[in-house]
Short mmCIF file of C-alpha atoms and ligand atoms in Angstrom, two decimals:
data_model
loop_
_atom_site.label_atom_id
_atom_site.label_comp_id
_atom_site.label_asym_id
_atom_site.label_seq_id
_atom_site.Cartn_x
_atom_site.Cartn_y
_atom_site.Cartn_z
CA UNK A 1 17.97 -20.57 13.88
CA UNK A 2 15.65 -22.98 15.62
CA UNK A 3 16.93 -25.32 18.21
CA UNK A 4 14.94 -28.33 19.16
CA UNK A 5 16.33 -31.34 20.92
CA UNK A 6 16.25 -33.99 18.20
CA UNK A 7 18.42 -36.50 19.95
CA UNK A 8 15.42 -38.76 20.45
CA UNK A 9 14.16 -40.59 17.38
CA UNK A 10 12.95 -37.99 14.95
CA UNK A 11 10.20 -40.24 13.59
CA UNK A 12 8.49 -40.24 16.96
CA UNK A 13 8.27 -36.50 16.78
CA UNK A 14 6.71 -36.33 13.33
CA UNK A 15 3.56 -34.63 14.52
CA UNK A 16 5.28 -31.71 16.14
CA UNK A 17 7.55 -31.23 13.16
CA UNK A 18 4.53 -31.23 10.89
CA UNK A 19 2.88 -28.64 13.10
CA UNK A 20 5.93 -26.41 13.01
CA UNK A 21 5.99 -26.73 9.25
CA UNK A 22 2.38 -25.67 9.10
CA UNK A 23 3.05 -22.71 11.38
CA UNK A 24 5.53 -21.36 8.86
CA UNK A 25 3.42 -22.32 5.86
CA UNK A 26 5.87 -24.91 4.62
CA UNK A 27 5.14 -28.28 3.15
CA UNK A 28 5.81 -30.57 6.14
CA UNK A 29 8.00 -32.88 4.09
CA UNK A 30 10.17 -30.08 2.81
CA UNK A 31 10.23 -28.62 6.28
CA UNK A 32 11.45 -31.84 7.78
CA UNK A 33 14.22 -32.18 5.25
CA UNK A 34 15.33 -28.59 5.65
CA UNK A 35 14.97 -28.72 9.35
CA UNK A 36 17.61 -31.39 9.55
CA UNK A 37 20.00 -28.94 7.93
CA UNK A 38 19.31 -25.46 9.09
CA UNK A 39 16.60 -22.89 9.34
CA UNK A 40 17.46 -19.22 9.50
CA UNK A 41 14.99 -16.84 11.04
CA UNK A 42 15.12 -13.28 9.68
CA UNK A 43 12.26 -12.03 11.85
CA UNK A 44 12.17 -8.31 12.69
CA UNK A 45 11.38 -8.84 16.34
CA UNK A 46 10.88 -10.79 18.41
CA UNK A 47 13.98 -11.94 16.61
CA UNK A 48 16.14 -15.04 16.79
CA UNK A 49 18.19 -15.61 19.91
CA UNK A 50 21.64 -17.21 20.00
CA UNK A 51 21.29 -21.00 19.79
CA UNK A 52 23.64 -21.50 22.75
CA UNK A 53 21.43 -19.28 24.89
CA UNK A 54 18.30 -21.19 23.92
CA UNK A 55 19.97 -24.49 24.68
CA UNK A 56 21.12 -23.36 28.10
CA UNK A 57 17.67 -21.98 28.90
CA UNK A 58 16.17 -25.29 27.80
CA UNK A 59 18.56 -27.29 29.96
CA UNK A 60 17.79 -25.35 33.11
CA UNK A 61 14.18 -24.54 32.32
CA UNK A 62 12.56 -26.80 34.95
CA UNK A 63 15.43 -26.95 37.38
CA UNK A 64 17.48 -23.81 37.72
CA UNK A 65 20.90 -24.41 39.30
CA UNK A 66 19.69 -27.58 40.97
CA UNK A 67 17.02 -25.83 43.04
CA UNK A 68 14.26 -27.98 41.56
CA UNK A 69 12.25 -25.02 40.30
CA UNK A 70 12.37 -22.82 37.21
CA UNK A 71 13.86 -19.35 37.51
CA UNK A 72 10.46 -18.26 36.19
CA UNK A 73 8.82 -19.55 39.36
CA UNK A 74 11.12 -17.84 41.83
CA UNK A 75 10.51 -14.65 43.75
CA UNK A 76 12.20 -11.60 42.29
CA UNK A 77 13.16 -10.80 45.88
CA UNK A 78 14.90 -14.12 46.47
CA UNK A 79 18.64 -13.88 47.05
CA UNK A 80 19.18 -16.08 43.97
CA UNK A 81 17.20 -13.87 41.62
CA UNK A 82 18.70 -10.70 43.09
CA UNK A 83 22.18 -12.08 42.45
CA UNK A 84 21.24 -13.04 38.89
CA UNK A 85 19.74 -9.59 38.26
CA UNK A 86 22.81 -7.83 39.57
CA UNK A 87 25.13 -9.99 37.52
CA UNK A 88 23.15 -9.28 34.35
CA UNK A 89 23.42 -5.56 35.04
CA UNK A 90 27.15 -5.82 35.70
CA UNK A 91 27.70 -7.79 32.49
CA UNK A 92 25.85 -5.13 30.52
CA UNK A 93 27.90 -2.42 32.24
CA UNK A 94 31.11 -4.24 31.30
CA UNK A 95 30.01 -4.80 27.71
CA UNK A 96 28.88 -1.23 27.06
CA UNK A 97 31.40 0.46 29.32
CA UNK A 98 28.67 2.22 31.25
CA UNK A 99 30.07 4.89 33.62
CA UNK A 100 29.08 4.88 37.30
CA UNK A 101 26.96 8.02 36.97
CA UNK A 102 24.48 6.14 34.80
CA UNK A 103 21.70 3.93 36.16
CA UNK A 104 20.70 0.79 34.30
CA UNK A 105 17.00 -0.04 34.55
CA UNK A 106 15.20 -3.20 33.50
CA UNK A 107 11.68 -1.99 32.74
CA UNK A 108 8.36 -3.25 31.45
CA UNK A 109 6.61 -2.01 28.38
CA UNK A 110 9.13 -2.53 25.57
CA UNK A 111 10.27 0.33 23.38
CA UNK A 112 6.92 2.04 23.13
CA UNK A 113 6.49 2.17 26.89
CA UNK A 114 9.54 4.44 26.85
CA UNK A 115 7.98 6.67 24.19
CA UNK A 116 5.67 7.80 27.03
CA UNK A 117 8.16 7.44 29.88
CA UNK A 118 10.73 9.78 28.28
CA UNK A 119 8.59 12.94 28.25
CA UNK A 120 6.97 12.09 31.57
CA UNK A 121 10.38 11.71 33.22
CA UNK A 122 12.25 14.57 31.59
CA UNK A 123 9.85 17.43 31.04
CA UNK A 124 9.44 18.56 34.66
CA UNK A 125 7.63 21.87 34.24
CA UNK A 126 9.16 22.52 30.84
CA UNK A 127 6.88 22.37 27.85
CA UNK A 128 9.05 21.74 24.83
CA UNK A 129 11.09 18.91 23.42
CA UNK A 130 12.87 18.37 20.09
CA UNK A 131 12.26 15.25 18.01
CA UNK A 132 14.16 14.28 14.89
CA UNK A 133 12.20 12.44 12.24
CA UNK A 134 13.82 9.63 10.31
CA UNK A 135 11.04 7.10 9.83
CA UNK A 136 8.41 4.86 11.38
CA UNK A 137 9.66 4.63 14.96
CA UNK A 138 10.70 8.24 15.44
CA UNK A 139 7.26 9.28 14.19
CA UNK A 140 5.52 6.98 16.67
CA UNK A 141 7.66 8.37 19.49
CA UNK A 142 6.34 11.82 18.55
CA UNK A 143 2.72 10.65 18.56
CA UNK A 144 3.17 9.59 22.18
CA UNK A 145 5.25 12.57 23.32
CA UNK A 146 2.72 15.02 21.85
CA UNK A 147 0.32 14.03 24.61
CA UNK A 148 2.62 15.65 27.14
CA UNK A 149 4.68 18.33 25.42
CA UNK A 150 4.95 20.79 22.59
CA UNK A 151 7.12 18.97 20.11
CA UNK A 152 9.44 20.67 17.63
CA UNK A 153 9.81 18.20 14.82
CA UNK A 154 12.73 18.24 12.46
CA UNK A 155 12.66 16.05 9.39
CA UNK A 156 16.27 15.14 8.69
CA UNK A 157 15.71 12.74 5.82
CA UNK A 158 17.23 14.05 2.61
CA UNK A 159 17.75 12.73 -0.88
CA UNK A 160 21.26 12.12 -2.10
CA UNK A 161 21.85 10.97 -5.68
CA UNK A 162 18.36 9.49 -5.74
CA UNK A 163 18.88 7.57 -2.49
CA UNK A 164 17.50 8.16 0.99
CA UNK A 165 20.04 9.79 3.29
CA UNK A 166 20.15 11.69 6.57
CA UNK A 167 21.27 15.29 7.08
CA UNK A 168 24.77 15.39 8.64
CA UNK A 169 24.48 15.61 12.45
CA UNK A 170 26.38 18.92 12.41
CA UNK A 171 23.43 20.45 10.52
CA UNK A 172 20.78 19.38 13.01
CA UNK A 173 19.31 22.52 14.55
CA UNK A 174 18.73 21.82 18.21
CA UNK A 175 16.63 24.28 20.16
CA UNK A 176 18.88 25.24 23.14
CA UNK A 177 15.90 25.66 25.49
CA UNK A 178 14.39 22.24 24.80
CA UNK A 179 13.93 19.85 27.72
CA UNK A 180 15.66 17.18 25.62
CA UNK A 181 16.24 16.04 22.07
CA UNK A 182 15.09 12.61 20.93
CA UNK A 183 16.18 10.56 17.93
CA UNK A 184 16.17 6.97 16.76
CA UNK A 185 19.62 5.59 15.94
CA UNK A 186 18.24 2.79 13.76
CA UNK A 187 14.95 2.81 11.90
CA UNK A 188 14.37 -0.90 11.56
CA UNK A 189 11.58 -0.62 8.98
CA UNK A 190 13.31 1.72 6.53
CA UNK A 191 16.77 0.24 7.21
CA UNK A 192 18.33 3.60 8.12
CA UNK A 193 21.05 3.76 10.77
CA UNK A 194 22.70 6.92 12.04
CA UNK A 195 26.32 6.27 13.01
CA UNK A 196 27.40 9.82 13.92
CA UNK A 197 26.30 11.24 17.25
CA UNK A 198 25.05 14.83 17.42
CA UNK A 199 26.53 17.27 19.90
CA UNK A 200 23.60 18.81 21.74
CA UNK A 201 25.45 20.82 24.40
CA UNK A 202 23.43 21.15 27.58
CA UNK A 203 20.29 19.67 26.05
CA UNK A 204 20.10 15.99 27.06
CA UNK A 205 20.31 13.61 24.11
CA UNK A 206 17.82 10.73 24.22
CA UNK A 207 18.24 7.79 21.85
CA UNK A 208 15.91 4.94 20.92
CA UNK A 209 18.42 2.13 20.32
CA UNK A 210 15.90 -0.72 20.28
CA UNK A 211 17.21 -2.22 17.07
CA UNK A 212 20.92 -1.43 17.26
CA UNK A 213 21.97 -1.67 20.90
CA UNK A 214 24.91 -4.03 21.48
CA UNK A 215 25.61 -4.27 17.74
CA UNK A 216 28.43 -1.70 17.69
CA UNK A 217 30.50 0.34 20.09
CA UNK A 218 29.09 3.61 21.37
CA UNK A 219 30.25 6.14 23.92
CA UNK A 220 27.61 6.20 26.65
CA UNK A 221 28.69 9.65 27.85
CA UNK A 222 27.45 11.17 24.58
CA UNK A 223 23.90 10.42 25.70
CA UNK A 224 21.56 11.47 28.48
CA UNK A 225 19.31 8.44 28.07
CA UNK A 226 19.54 5.33 25.93
CA UNK A 227 16.63 2.94 25.82
CA UNK A 228 15.86 -0.24 23.95
CA UNK A 229 13.05 -2.76 23.72
CA UNK A 230 14.69 -6.13 24.29
CA UNK A 231 13.37 -8.31 21.49
CA UNK A 232 16.01 -7.51 18.87
CA UNK A 233 19.45 -7.73 20.44
CA UNK A 234 18.88 -8.24 24.16
CA UNK A 235 16.45 -11.09 24.74
CA UNK A 236 12.75 -11.85 24.63
CA UNK A 237 10.06 -9.18 24.45
CA UNK A 238 8.45 -7.73 27.53
CA UNK A 239 11.56 -5.96 28.72
CA UNK A 240 13.13 -2.60 27.99
CA UNK A 241 16.59 -1.59 29.10
CA UNK A 242 17.02 2.06 30.04
CA UNK A 243 20.42 3.64 30.66
CA UNK A 244 19.94 7.02 32.28
CA UNK A 245 22.44 9.63 33.51
CA UNK A 246 21.71 10.21 37.17
CA UNK A 247 21.44 14.01 36.97
CA UNK A 248 18.35 13.49 34.77
CA UNK A 249 16.44 11.77 37.55
CA UNK A 250 14.06 13.89 39.61
CA UNK A 251 12.30 15.80 36.82
CA UNK A 252 9.30 13.54 36.49
CA UNK A 253 5.82 14.98 36.23
CA UNK A 254 3.74 14.36 39.35
CA UNK A 255 1.12 12.55 37.29
CA UNK A 256 3.58 9.94 35.99
CA UNK A 257 2.63 6.31 36.75
CA UNK A 258 5.16 5.09 39.33
CA UNK A 259 6.01 2.11 37.19
CA UNK A 260 7.34 4.47 34.49
CA UNK A 261 9.20 6.72 36.92
CA UNK A 262 12.94 6.21 36.38
CA UNK A 263 13.82 7.65 39.78
CA UNK A 264 11.47 5.28 41.60
CA UNK A 265 12.73 2.36 39.53
CA UNK A 266 16.37 3.33 40.11
CA UNK A 267 15.81 3.47 43.86
CA UNK A 268 14.00 0.13 43.78
CA UNK A 269 16.62 -1.68 41.69
CA UNK A 270 14.01 -1.89 38.88
CA UNK A 271 11.72 -3.78 41.25
CA UNK A 272 9.07 -1.24 42.12
CA UNK A 273 6.77 -4.07 41.14
CA UNK A 274 7.49 -7.57 39.84
CA UNK A 275 9.84 -7.15 36.89
CA UNK A 276 9.73 -9.40 33.80
CA UNK A 277 11.98 -11.92 35.50
CA UNK A 278 12.29 -14.51 32.76
CA UNK A 279 13.18 -11.89 30.15
CA UNK A 280 15.73 -10.45 32.56
CA UNK A 281 17.26 -13.91 33.09
CA UNK A 282 17.48 -14.54 29.33
CA UNK A 283 18.96 -11.09 28.76
CA UNK A 284 21.63 -12.07 31.27
CA UNK A 285 22.40 -15.21 29.27
CA UNK A 286 22.64 -13.13 26.09
CA UNK A 287 25.09 -10.74 27.78
CA UNK A 288 27.27 -13.71 28.78
CA UNK A 289 27.07 -14.99 25.21
CA UNK A 290 28.22 -11.60 23.88
CA UNK A 291 31.17 -11.66 26.28
CA UNK A 292 32.07 -15.09 24.98
CA UNK A 293 31.93 -13.80 21.40
CA UNK A 294 34.63 -11.30 22.32
CA UNK A 295 32.40 -8.38 23.31
CA UNK A 296 30.72 -5.68 21.28
CA UNK A 297 33.83 -4.91 19.22
CA UNK A 298 33.90 -8.47 17.91
CA UNK A 299 30.17 -8.42 17.16
CA UNK A 300 30.52 -5.07 15.40
CA UNK A 301 33.18 -6.56 13.16
CA UNK A 302 30.93 -9.52 12.41
CA UNK A 303 27.94 -7.25 11.77
CA UNK A 304 29.95 -5.22 9.25
CA UNK A 305 30.92 -8.44 7.45
CA UNK A 306 27.36 -9.80 7.47
CA UNK A 307 25.69 -6.64 6.22
CA UNK A 308 28.35 -6.07 3.54
CA UNK A 309 27.79 -9.58 2.24
CA UNK A 310 24.11 -8.88 1.67
CA UNK A 311 24.44 -5.28 0.42
CA UNK A 312 27.13 -6.39 -2.03
CA UNK A 313 24.80 -9.05 -3.39
CA UNK A 314 21.99 -6.49 -3.80
CA UNK A 315 24.24 -3.85 -5.37
CA UNK A 316 25.80 -6.29 -7.82
CA UNK A 317 22.44 -6.99 -9.40
CA UNK A 318 19.72 -5.11 -11.24
CA UNK A 319 17.26 -7.78 -10.12
CA UNK A 320 17.38 -6.47 -6.50
CA UNK A 321 17.70 -2.95 -5.10
CA UNK A 322 18.07 -1.05 -1.85
CA UNK A 323 17.47 2.70 -1.90
CA UNK A 324 19.37 3.80 1.22
CA UNK A 325 22.56 5.87 0.89
CA UNK A 326 25.77 4.05 1.85
CA UNK A 327 26.41 6.43 4.76
CA UNK A 328 23.26 5.42 6.65
CA UNK A 329 22.61 1.84 5.62
CA UNK A 330 21.53 -0.22 8.60
CA UNK A 331 23.67 -3.18 9.59
CA UNK A 332 20.71 -4.78 11.36
CA UNK A 333 17.76 -4.38 9.01
CA UNK A 334 18.22 -4.61 5.27
CA UNK A 335 15.16 -3.88 3.14
CA UNK A 336 15.36 -4.74 -0.52
CA UNK A 337 13.08 -4.87 -3.50
CA UNK A 338 12.72 -7.15 -6.44
CA UNK A 339 12.69 -5.10 -9.65
CA UNK A 340 9.94 -7.38 -10.88
CA UNK A 341 7.26 -6.99 -8.18
CA UNK A 342 5.32 -9.84 -9.75
CA UNK A 343 7.91 -12.21 -8.27
CA UNK A 344 7.42 -11.11 -4.64
CA UNK A 345 5.14 -13.97 -3.70
CA UNK A 346 7.30 -16.52 -5.44
CA UNK A 347 10.34 -15.19 -3.63
CA UNK A 348 8.65 -15.56 -0.25
CA UNK A 349 7.34 -19.02 -1.05
CA UNK A 350 10.67 -20.36 -2.31
CA UNK A 351 12.82 -18.71 0.37
CA UNK A 352 10.54 -20.07 3.09
CA UNK A 353 10.76 -23.54 1.58
CA UNK A 354 14.55 -23.14 1.56
CA UNK A 355 14.47 -22.54 5.32
CA UNK A 356 14.92 -18.77 5.13
CA UNK A 357 12.04 -17.48 7.23
CA UNK A 358 10.27 -14.13 7.64
CA UNK A 359 11.78 -12.20 4.74
CA UNK A 360 8.60 -10.33 3.86
CA UNK A 361 9.07 -6.57 4.22
CA UNK A 362 7.03 -4.43 6.58
CA UNK A 363 3.57 -3.70 5.20
CA UNK A 364 4.28 0.05 5.07
CA UNK A 365 7.33 -0.44 2.84
CA UNK A 366 6.63 -3.63 0.91
CA UNK A 367 9.28 -5.75 -0.77
CA UNK A 368 11.61 -7.82 1.38
CA UNK A 369 13.57 -7.24 4.53
CA UNK A 370 16.33 -9.28 6.10
CA UNK A 371 16.76 -8.62 9.80
CA UNK A 372 20.23 -9.73 10.76
CA UNK A 373 20.71 -8.89 14.41
CA UNK A 374 23.61 -10.09 16.56
CA UNK A 375 22.33 -13.65 16.84
CA UNK A 376 22.21 -14.24 13.06
CA UNK A 377 25.31 -16.19 12.09
CA UNK A 378 27.30 -15.38 8.97
CA UNK A 379 26.17 -18.74 7.52
CA UNK A 380 22.57 -17.49 7.67
CA UNK A 381 23.39 -14.43 5.58
CA UNK A 382 25.50 -16.54 3.23
CA UNK A 383 22.55 -18.93 2.75
CA UNK A 384 20.31 -15.99 1.93
CA UNK A 385 22.83 -14.60 -0.58
CA UNK A 386 23.20 -18.03 -2.21
CA UNK A 387 19.44 -18.30 -2.43
CA UNK A 388 19.10 -14.80 -3.94
CA UNK A 389 21.75 -15.47 -6.58
CA UNK A 390 20.03 -18.74 -7.52
CA UNK A 391 16.60 -17.11 -7.56
CA UNK A 392 17.84 -14.38 -9.89
CA UNK A 393 19.39 -16.95 -12.21
CA UNK A 394 16.14 -18.88 -12.30
CA UNK A 395 13.78 -15.98 -12.96
CA UNK A 396 15.70 -13.30 -14.85
C1 PLP B 401 11.19 -2.57 17.44
C2 PLP B 401 11.36 -1.15 17.76
C3 PLP B 401 10.50 -0.49 18.68
C4 PLP B 401 9.26 -1.17 19.25
O1 PLP B 401 9.43 -1.70 20.45
P1 PLP B 401 8.20 -2.38 21.23
O2 PLP B 401 8.94 -3.14 22.27
O3 PLP B 401 7.42 -3.22 20.29
O4 PLP B 401 7.39 -1.28 21.80
C5 PLP B 401 10.75 0.83 18.97
N1 PLP B 401 11.77 1.48 18.39
C6 PLP B 401 12.60 0.88 17.50
C7 PLP B 401 13.71 1.66 16.89
C8 PLP B 401 12.42 -0.45 17.16
O5 PLP B 401 13.23 -1.03 16.27
#
């Protein structure tokens, strides 16, 4: 959802409204009318942020806590920023129940930066790592890791009653001599989410949680490393959160860039160099917002409700379809197709005009995709469902 301060006379702000309409390819008049009600942003990432967070950031943008400067303009070494950074970390620790033997790092480079950092930090003088393949992101993680290690790939996608499913975690064959095993808990493009956690024994389990972190409860101790690019459920892009068990520090290759070295970053409080301070600050506001929502358990409950609402709408119709097996359907990213492909463009045009933005599917998959991360309210999903039912009635 957008938030703009419209308390001043809206007519005086016509030009900027028109521009925003043009940005999203909407007739400015329609945009203005819809804008007064509500716009829901289904973007894959950077994704919508909670409205309350945006409003607070706007309020204190130029004058943070009465200091007369923006938090963006302050030294990362100032006592104020250090306190803010520590508080954000503590809030995340509280929310996710992170044990003391795990470090929490606020890094640069998003999710893909970690695709390189993981092998460089964990391989030491070992040569092999295991990677599970479930879709777009796990494949890209392999492309990066291959530069540094011999990768054993295991494709765990299977077909079940004509739908895409994932092999049960108990059947995953982990090589016991691997330096680590890597998988992606939520493939945001295919809409596949793995809810069970594999038992990998002594082999450290590394999880890319970029598009599912903070959306449901997990047990941190099941993992060696969890990492996530921020722009889905944490805050703005430019930041990656890494949660690493401390016995995994100290195995970095000598050639690793210091900025990617988890041990160096852990010892420097994630400030080996200037961290992405504004993203860190906004992440802290998001963590506070999650606490106010009742924590991850409450959000998980809401995410189950939201995703069920949309899947039920898709399943109840022959006009729409989703080809992912029930057991691994993502609660965050819901791809769906129109049976009549000829209506794709019309669907995008009319949904956009109705204030439902960014529903076009990823180019590699086609069709539509609704990304409904933590910040998407139930009303947003309900609006989409109402629109879809109406669209079907109109065109079937
Ligand atoms: C979005 C996403 C990424 C990409 O992160 P960047 O910050 O763009 O590098 C990686 N992995 C998963 C699972 C994602 O959903």
